[in-house]
Coordinates of C-alpha atoms in Angstrom, one line a residue:
X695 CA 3.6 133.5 -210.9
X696 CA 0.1 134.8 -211.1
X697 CA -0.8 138.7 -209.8
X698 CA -2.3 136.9 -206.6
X699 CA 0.6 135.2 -205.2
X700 CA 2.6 138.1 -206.3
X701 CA 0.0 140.1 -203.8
X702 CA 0.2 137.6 -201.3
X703 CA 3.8 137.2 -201.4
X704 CA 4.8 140.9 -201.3
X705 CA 1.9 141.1 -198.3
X706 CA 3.7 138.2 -196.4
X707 CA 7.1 140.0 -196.6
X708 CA 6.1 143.4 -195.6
X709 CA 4.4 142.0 -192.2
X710 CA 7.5 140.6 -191.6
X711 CA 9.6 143.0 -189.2
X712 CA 12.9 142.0 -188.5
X713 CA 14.2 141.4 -184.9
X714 CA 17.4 143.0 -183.4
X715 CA 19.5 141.2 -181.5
X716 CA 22.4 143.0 -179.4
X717 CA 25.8 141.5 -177.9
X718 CA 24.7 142.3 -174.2
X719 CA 20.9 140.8 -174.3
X720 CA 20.2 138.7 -177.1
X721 CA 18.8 136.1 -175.3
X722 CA 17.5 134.8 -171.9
X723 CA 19.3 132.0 -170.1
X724 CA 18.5 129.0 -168.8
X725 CA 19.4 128.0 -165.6
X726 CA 22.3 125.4 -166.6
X727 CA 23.7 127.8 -169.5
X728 CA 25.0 131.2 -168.3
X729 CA 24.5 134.5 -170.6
X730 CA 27.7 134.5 -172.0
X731 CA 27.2 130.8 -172.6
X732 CA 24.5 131.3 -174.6
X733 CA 26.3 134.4 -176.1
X734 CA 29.1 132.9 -176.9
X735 CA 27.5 129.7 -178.3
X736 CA 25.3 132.3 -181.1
X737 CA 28.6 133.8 -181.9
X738 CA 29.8 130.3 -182.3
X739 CA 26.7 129.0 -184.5
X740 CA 27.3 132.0 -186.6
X741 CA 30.9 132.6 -188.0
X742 CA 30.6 128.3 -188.6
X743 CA 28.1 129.5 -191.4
X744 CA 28.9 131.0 -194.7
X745 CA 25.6 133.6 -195.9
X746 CA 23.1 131.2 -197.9
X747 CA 24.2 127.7 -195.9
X748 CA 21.0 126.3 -194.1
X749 CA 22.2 125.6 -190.5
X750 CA 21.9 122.7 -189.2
X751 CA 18.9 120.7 -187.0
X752 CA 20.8 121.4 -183.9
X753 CA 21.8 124.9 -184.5
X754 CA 18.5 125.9 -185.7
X755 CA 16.6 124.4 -183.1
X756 CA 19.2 126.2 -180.5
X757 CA 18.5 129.9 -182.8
X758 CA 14.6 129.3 -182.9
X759 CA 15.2 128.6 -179.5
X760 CA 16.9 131.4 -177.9
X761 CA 17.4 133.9 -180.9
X762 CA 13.9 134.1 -182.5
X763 CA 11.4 134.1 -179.8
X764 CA 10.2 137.4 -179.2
X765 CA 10.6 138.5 -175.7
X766 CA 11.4 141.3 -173.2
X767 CA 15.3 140.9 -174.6
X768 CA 14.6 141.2 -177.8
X769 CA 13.6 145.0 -179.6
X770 CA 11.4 144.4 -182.7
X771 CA 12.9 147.5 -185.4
X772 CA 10.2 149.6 -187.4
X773 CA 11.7 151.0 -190.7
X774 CA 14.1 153.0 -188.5
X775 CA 16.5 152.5 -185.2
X776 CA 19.2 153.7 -183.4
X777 CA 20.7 151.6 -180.7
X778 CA 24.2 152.7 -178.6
X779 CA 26.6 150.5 -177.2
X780 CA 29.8 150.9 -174.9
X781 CA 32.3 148.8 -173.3
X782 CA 34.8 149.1 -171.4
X783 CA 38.0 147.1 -169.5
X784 CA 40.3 148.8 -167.4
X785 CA 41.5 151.6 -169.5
X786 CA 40.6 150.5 -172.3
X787 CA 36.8 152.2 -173.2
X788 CA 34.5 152.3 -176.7
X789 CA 31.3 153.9 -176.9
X790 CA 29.0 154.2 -180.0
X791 CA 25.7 153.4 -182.2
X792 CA 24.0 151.7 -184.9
X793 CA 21.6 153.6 -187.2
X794 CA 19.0 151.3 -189.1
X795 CA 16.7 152.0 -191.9
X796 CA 14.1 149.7 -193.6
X797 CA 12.4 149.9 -196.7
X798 CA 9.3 148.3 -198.6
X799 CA 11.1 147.3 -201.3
X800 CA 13.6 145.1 -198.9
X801 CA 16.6 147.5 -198.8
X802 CA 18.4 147.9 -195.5
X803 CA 20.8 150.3 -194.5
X804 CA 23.2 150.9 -191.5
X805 CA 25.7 153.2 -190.4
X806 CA 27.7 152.3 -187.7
X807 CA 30.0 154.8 -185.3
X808 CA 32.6 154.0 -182.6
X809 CA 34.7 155.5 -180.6
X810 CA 37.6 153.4 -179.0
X811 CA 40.1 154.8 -176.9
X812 CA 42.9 154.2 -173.7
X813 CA 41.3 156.5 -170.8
X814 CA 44.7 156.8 -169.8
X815 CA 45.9 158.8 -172.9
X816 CA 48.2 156.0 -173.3
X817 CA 49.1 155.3 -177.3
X818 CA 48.0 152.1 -178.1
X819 CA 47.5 149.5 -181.9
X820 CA 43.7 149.9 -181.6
X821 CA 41.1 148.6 -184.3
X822 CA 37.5 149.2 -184.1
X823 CA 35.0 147.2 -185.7
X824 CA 31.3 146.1 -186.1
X825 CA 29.7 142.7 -187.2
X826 CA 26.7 142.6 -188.4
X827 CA 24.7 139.2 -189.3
X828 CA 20.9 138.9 -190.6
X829 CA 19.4 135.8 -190.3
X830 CA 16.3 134.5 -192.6
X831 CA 14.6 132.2 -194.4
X832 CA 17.0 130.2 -197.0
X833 CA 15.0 128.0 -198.7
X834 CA 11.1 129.0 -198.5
X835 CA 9.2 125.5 -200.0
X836 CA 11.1 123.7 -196.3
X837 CA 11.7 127.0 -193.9
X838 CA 15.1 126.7 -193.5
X839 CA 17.0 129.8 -192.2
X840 CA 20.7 130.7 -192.3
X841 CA 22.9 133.6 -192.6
X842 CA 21.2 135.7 -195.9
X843 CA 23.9 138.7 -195.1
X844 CA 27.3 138.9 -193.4
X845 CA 29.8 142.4 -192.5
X846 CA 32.4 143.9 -190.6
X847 CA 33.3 147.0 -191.0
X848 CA 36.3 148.7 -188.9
X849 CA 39.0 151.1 -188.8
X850 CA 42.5 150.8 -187.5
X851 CA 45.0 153.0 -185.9
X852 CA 47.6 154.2 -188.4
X853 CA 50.4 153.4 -185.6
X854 CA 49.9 153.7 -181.7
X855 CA 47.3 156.1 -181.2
X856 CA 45.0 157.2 -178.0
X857 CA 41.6 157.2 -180.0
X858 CA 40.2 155.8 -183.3
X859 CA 37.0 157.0 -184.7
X860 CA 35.2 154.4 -186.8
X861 CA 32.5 155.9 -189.1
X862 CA 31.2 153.4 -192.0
X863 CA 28.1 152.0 -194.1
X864 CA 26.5 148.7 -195.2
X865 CA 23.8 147.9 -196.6
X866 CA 21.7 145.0 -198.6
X867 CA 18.7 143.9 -200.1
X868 CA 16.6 141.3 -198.6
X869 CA 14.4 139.9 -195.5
X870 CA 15.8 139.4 -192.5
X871 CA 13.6 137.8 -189.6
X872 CA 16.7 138.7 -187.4
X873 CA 19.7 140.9 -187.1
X874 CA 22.3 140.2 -184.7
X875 CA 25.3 142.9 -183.8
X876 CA 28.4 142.7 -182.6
X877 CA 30.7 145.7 -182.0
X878 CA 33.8 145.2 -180.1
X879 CA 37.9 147.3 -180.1
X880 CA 41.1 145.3 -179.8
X881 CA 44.2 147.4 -177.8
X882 CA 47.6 146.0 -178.4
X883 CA 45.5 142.6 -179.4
X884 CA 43.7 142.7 -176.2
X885 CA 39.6 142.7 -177.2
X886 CA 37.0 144.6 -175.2
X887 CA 33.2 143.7 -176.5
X888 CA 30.3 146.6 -176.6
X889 CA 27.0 145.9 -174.6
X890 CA 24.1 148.1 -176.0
X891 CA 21.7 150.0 -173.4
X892 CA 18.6 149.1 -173.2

């Protein structure tokens, strides 16, 4: 590969800013296909794929469709971005936020923090945890896109407790043209999903 395309390459990827797509607002729905339809049908798309596994016709015409696009539900990140989250069902409440950091040579970086805890001070199993997927471009010479990173990170109550604090890191190397989040706590197996602010 000549000095040029390396240029032209490296040019190309640094235009690209990825796009951040939340639990609560990661797309717009049509009017036959509710929110959580769509929602849930993005989760679905998404744990069928391993990282590096083109997705199919259907399921990337649905993600160009409805993930991609950029829109007022969408946030397009600079090289830095915090986003918070909470959730809560009856008693049972989390609140946090993601930290995001993007470099020129391709390096992401997140830190993720939740709190999840029974409002009633009532000692519960409770695990904490954060999913994050970033979609991209798997093969270039055809544009096919898929799942280039995958990872949950999450903490667990040693025992019934009232609160768990989850504090952890991930990070990779690549391009991603989107990054979809997905916090959510379980309490004695029952799940309650975060829904970031706008």
């Amino acid at each position: 590969m000549n000095k040029k395309v390396i240029i032209l390459f490296m040019t190309f990827l640094l235009l690209i800013l990825p796009i951040s797509a939340f639990a609560d607002n990661s797309t717009t729905a049509e009017p036959n296909m509710s929110k959580e339809e769509i929602l849930n049908k993005v989760e679905n798309i998404l744990n069928r794929y391993a990282v590096n596994v083109p997705f199919s016709a259907e399921d990337e015409q649905f993600v160009r469709e409805y993930i991609l696009p950029k829109n007022e539900d969408f946030t397009t990140l600079t090289t830095e971005d915090r986003k918070f989250f909470q959730g809560q069902e009856g008693t049972y409440a989390l609140t946090g936020y993601v930290d995001y950091e993007h470099n020129v040579l391709g390096k992401n970086e997140w830190d993720f923090y939740m709190t999840a805890w029974d409002t009633t001070n009532t000692k519960r199993n409770i695990k904490a945890e954060v999913t994050v997927d970033c979609l991209g471009v798997i093969n270039i010479s055809d544009g096919k896109i898929g799942k280039i990173f995958n990872k949950t990170v999450s903490d667990s109550s040693d025992g019934k407790q009232i609160t768990v604090n989850l504090k952890k890191s991930a990070s990779f190397t690549g391009w991603p043209i989107m990054i979809y989040y997905y916090p959510k706590a379980s309490f004695d197996g029952t799940e309650v999903r975060g829904e970031f602010r706008n």
